[in-house]
XYZ file of C-alpha atoms in Angstrom:
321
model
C -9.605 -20.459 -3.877
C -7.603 -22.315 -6.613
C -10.454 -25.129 -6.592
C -13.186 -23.019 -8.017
C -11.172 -20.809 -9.717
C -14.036 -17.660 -9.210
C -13.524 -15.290 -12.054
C -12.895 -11.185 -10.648
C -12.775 -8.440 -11.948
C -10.735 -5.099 -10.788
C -12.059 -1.524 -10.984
C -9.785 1.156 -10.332
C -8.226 3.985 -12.030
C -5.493 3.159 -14.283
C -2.915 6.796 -14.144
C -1.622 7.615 -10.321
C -4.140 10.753 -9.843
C -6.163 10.189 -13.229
C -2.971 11.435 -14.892
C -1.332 9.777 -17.542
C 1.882 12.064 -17.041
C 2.738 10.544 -13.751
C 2.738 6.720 -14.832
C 0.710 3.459 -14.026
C -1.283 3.437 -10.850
C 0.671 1.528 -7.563
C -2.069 -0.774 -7.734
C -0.332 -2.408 -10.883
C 1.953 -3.820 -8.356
C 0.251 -3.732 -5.065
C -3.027 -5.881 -6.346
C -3.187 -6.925 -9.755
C 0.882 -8.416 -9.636
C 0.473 -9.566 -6.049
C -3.476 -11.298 -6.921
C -1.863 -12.825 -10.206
C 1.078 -14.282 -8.407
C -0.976 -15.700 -5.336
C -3.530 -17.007 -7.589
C -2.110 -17.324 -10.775
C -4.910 -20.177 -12.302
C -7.446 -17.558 -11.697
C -8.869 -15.601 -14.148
C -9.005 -11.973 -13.891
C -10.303 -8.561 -15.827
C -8.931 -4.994 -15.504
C -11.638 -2.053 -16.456
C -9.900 1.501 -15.632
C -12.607 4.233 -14.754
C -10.347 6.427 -15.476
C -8.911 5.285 -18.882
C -12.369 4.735 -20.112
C -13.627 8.330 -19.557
C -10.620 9.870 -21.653
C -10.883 7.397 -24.773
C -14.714 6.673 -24.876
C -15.261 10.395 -23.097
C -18.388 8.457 -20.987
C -18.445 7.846 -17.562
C -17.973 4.403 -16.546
C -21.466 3.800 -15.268
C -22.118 3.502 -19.070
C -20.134 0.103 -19.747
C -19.331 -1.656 -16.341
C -23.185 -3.048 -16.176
C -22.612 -4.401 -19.621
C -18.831 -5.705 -18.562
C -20.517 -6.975 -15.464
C -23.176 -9.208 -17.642
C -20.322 -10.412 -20.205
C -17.813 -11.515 -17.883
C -19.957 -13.143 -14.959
C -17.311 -11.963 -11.785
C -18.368 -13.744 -8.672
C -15.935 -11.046 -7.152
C -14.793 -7.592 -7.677
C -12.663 -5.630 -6.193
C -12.824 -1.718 -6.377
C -10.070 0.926 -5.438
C -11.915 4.390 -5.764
C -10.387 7.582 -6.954
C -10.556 9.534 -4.080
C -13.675 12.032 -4.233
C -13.690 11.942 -8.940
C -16.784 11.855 -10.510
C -14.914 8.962 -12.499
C -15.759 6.857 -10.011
C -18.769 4.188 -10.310
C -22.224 5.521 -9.123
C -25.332 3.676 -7.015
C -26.043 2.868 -10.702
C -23.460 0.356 -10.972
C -23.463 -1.091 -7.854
C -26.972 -1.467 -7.835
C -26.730 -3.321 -10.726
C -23.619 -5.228 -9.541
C -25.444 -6.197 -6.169
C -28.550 -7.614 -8.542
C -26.290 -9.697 -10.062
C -25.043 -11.362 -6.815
C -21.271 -10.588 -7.054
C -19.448 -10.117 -4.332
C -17.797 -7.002 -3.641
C -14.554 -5.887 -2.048
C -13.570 -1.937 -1.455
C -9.725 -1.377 -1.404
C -9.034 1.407 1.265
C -5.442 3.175 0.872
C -6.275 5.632 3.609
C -9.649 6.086 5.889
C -9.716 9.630 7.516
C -13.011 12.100 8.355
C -12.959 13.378 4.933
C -12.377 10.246 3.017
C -12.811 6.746 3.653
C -15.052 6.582 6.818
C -18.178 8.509 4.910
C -18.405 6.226 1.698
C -17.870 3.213 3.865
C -20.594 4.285 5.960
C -22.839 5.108 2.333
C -21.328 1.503 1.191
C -22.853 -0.396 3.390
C -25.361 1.430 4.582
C -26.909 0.681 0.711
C -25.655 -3.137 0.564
C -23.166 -2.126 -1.827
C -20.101 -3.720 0.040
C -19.443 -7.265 1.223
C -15.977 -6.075 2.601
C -13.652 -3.069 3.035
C -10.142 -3.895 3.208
C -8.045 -0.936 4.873
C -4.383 -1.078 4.442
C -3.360 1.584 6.358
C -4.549 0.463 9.829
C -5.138 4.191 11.164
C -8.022 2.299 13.231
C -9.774 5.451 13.640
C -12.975 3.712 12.286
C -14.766 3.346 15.631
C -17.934 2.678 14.471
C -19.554 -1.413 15.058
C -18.280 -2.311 11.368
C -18.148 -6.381 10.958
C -17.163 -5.832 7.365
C -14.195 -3.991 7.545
C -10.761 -5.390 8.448
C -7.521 -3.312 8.543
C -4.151 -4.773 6.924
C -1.201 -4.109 5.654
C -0.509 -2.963 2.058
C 0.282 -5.967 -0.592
C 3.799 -5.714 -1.722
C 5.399 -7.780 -4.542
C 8.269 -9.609 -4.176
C 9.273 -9.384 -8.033
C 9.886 -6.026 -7.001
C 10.425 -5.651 -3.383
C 13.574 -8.029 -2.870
C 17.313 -8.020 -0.663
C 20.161 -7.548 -2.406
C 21.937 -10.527 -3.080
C 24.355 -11.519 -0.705
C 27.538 -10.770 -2.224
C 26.432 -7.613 -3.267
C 26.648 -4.238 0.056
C 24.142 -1.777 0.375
C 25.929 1.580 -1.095
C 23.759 4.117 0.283
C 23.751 4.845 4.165
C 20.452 6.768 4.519
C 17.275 7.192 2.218
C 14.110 8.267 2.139
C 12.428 8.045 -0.683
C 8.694 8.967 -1.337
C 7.117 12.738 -1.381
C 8.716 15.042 0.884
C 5.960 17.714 1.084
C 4.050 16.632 3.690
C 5.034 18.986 6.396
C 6.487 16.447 9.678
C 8.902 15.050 6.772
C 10.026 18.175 5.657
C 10.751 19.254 9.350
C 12.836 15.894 10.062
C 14.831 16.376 6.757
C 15.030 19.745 6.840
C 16.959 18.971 10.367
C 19.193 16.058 8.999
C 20.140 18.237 6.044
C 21.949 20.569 8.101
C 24.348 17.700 10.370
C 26.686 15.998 8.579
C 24.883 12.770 7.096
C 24.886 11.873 4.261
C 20.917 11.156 3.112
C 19.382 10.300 -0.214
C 16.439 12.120 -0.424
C 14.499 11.375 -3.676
C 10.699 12.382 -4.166
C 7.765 9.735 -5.498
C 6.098 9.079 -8.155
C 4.378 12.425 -8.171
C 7.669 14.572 -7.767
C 10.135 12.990 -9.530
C 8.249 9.907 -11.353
C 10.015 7.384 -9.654
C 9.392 4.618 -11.602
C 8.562 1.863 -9.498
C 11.992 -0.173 -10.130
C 13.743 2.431 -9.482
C 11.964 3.097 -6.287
C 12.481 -0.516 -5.563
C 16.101 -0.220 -6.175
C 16.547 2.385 -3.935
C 15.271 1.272 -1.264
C 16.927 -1.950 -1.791
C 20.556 -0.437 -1.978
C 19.659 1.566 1.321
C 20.876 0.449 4.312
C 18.233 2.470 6.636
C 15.081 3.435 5.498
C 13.254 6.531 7.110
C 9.870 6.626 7.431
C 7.097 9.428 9.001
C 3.785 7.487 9.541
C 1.677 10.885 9.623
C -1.671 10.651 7.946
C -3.804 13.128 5.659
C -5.947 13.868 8.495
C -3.824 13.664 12.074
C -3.891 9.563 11.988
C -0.739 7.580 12.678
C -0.548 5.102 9.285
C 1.004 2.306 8.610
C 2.469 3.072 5.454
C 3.126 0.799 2.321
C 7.307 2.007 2.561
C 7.246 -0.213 6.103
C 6.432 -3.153 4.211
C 8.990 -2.514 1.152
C 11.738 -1.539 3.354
C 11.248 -5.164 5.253
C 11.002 -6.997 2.000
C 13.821 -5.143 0.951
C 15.956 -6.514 4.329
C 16.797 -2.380 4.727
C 16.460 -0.934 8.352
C 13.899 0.607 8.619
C 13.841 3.513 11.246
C 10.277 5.656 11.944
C 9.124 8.200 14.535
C 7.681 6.253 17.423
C 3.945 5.331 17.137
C 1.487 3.367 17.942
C -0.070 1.894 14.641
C 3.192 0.227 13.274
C 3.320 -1.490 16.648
C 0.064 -3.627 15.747
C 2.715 -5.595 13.337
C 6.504 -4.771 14.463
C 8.512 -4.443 17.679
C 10.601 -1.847 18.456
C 13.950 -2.226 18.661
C 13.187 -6.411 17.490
C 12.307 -5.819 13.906
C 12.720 -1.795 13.001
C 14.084 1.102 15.344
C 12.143 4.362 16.565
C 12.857 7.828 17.059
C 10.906 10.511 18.980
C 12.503 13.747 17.958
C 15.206 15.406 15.449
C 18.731 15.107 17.615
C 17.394 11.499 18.472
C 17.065 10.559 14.692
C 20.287 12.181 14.440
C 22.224 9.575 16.688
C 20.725 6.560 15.942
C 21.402 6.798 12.404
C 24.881 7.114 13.212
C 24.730 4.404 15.758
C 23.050 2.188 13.159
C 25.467 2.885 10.467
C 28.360 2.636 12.867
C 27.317 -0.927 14.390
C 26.774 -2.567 11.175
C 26.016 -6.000 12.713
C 23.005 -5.016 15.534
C 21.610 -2.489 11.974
C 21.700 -5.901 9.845
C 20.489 -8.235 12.854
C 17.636 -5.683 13.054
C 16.753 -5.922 9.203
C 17.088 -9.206 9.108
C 14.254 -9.641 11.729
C 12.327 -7.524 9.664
C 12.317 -9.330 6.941
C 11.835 -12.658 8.208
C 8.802 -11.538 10.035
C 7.947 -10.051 6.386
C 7.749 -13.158 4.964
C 6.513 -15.075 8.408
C 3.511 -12.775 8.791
C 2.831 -9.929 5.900
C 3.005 -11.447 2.422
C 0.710 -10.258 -0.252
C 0.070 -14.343 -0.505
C -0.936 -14.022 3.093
C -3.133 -11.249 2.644
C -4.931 -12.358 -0.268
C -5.526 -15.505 1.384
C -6.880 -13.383 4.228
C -8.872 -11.724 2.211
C -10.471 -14.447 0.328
C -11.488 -16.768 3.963
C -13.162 -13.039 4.904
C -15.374 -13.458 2.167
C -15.384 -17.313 2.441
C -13.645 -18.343 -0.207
């Protein structure tokens, strides 16, 4: 891609939720960091759908035609705001498909209600040259030769091991929102045994910023994670991919989605009920060297396989670039 040097241009929302109380969007890390460090002679733009309608009060149908003829992308990438009316209308990418960019829709999750109809809408209209889903529910069973599933960009500036000289100080974590109901059940369960677990909510509960997320997972020597989705799906969550960056353990209920990228046992450990979580976190943190053999794996099949300079590159020979 470096020998062209295309010029993009991002469109997403620029608050987590459209709210500037809860901090910058994930996506600060997760695309813009990770594009700028795999690519970092191309030249980029940032337009915020959200930003724009609470400083210019206009929706952003009303500049990104205009932004779209002054800066010439040959590429953008979009990362909608769930159901908002902030986000860009048939008017925009009407305008954007006119102009002969290519386009690229950023999929956290793809479920009944979300996801599967506008991809369906997308490119049903020629609005969409690819959909990237990072969650890889794979419930998109539709013939779809646009649409690849992933894993979620992480960046290494922020998502690193401790150094080497330096132990892990916390035995258990999990650290995200805990009000989804299959993690309050499993926590709920090791809150009454005698382990000691860190337990701190995300971005939305306790605005986490995302060092300090980073950090603790880092300083964690197991990781839990619960791979339920918004709508019944198995995900592969973004915290599987920061815990191996992180060389943590990480340790999720059994499933078949994380499978598609880890083994069992090889490069993260499973559990398939309460009591079982129960003793293999004190297994783990009993038999130091098998949990650190285990994390170890994980991470070097992090940076083998799952990169954000792997998937960008990914993404790019999709598209043919």
């Amino acid at each position: 891609m470096e020998k062209n040097k295309p010029k993009v241009l991002f469109v997403t929302e620029k608050w987590c939720d459209a709210n500037p109380n809860k901090g910058l969007t994930n996506n600060y890390h997760n695309l813009f960091r990770t594009f700028k460090n795999t690519f970092p002679e191309t030249k980029f733009n940032i337009v915020h759908m959200d930003e724009y309608s609470l400083i210019k009060k206009k929706h952003i149908d009303t500049f990104l035609p205009t932004l779209v003829d002054r800066t010439e992308p040959d590429l953008i990438v979009f990362s909608l705001l769930g159901k908002s009316h902030l986000n860009p209308s048939e008017t925009s990418y009407e305008h954007i498909r006119e102009k002969g960019c290519k386009t690229v829709f950023i999929w956290a999750d793809v479920f009944d209600g979300w996801g599967i109809p506008e991809i369906e809408e997308l490119n049903e209209k020629g609005f969409a040259n690819l959909h990237v889903c990072w969650a890889s529910e794979r419930n998109f069973d539709k013939d779809c030769n646009n649409l690849i599933w992933t894993w979620t960009p992480e960046d290494e500036t922020l998502y690193f091991p401790l150094e080497k000289e330096k132990e892990q100080d916390i035995d258990v974590s999990f650290i995200g929102s805990p009000r989804y109901m299959e993690r309050q059940k499993y926590l709920t369960y090791l809150l009454g045994t005698d382990i000691k677990i860190n337990i701190a909510g995300g971005q939305r509960e306790e605005s986490l910023t995302p060092p300090k997320y980073a950090e603790l997972i880092r300083r964690s020597k197991i990781n839990l994670n619960f791979p339920g989705g918004p709508d019944g799906y198995d995900q592969v969550k973004g915290r599987v991919f920061e815990t191996l960056a992180s060389r943590s353990l990480l340790m999720e209920r059994k499933n078949s989605a994380t499978t598609q990228y880890l083994t069992p046992e090889e490069h993260y450990v499973v559990f398939e009920n309460e009591s079982d979580l129960e003793e293999k976190i004190k297994y783990y943190l009993q038999h130091e060297e098998e949990r650190k053999q285990i994390a170890n794996n994980g991470y070097e099949l992090f940076k083998e396989r799952y990169t954000a300079e792997i998937f960008w590159n990914n993404v790019m020979k999709e598209l043919g670039e």
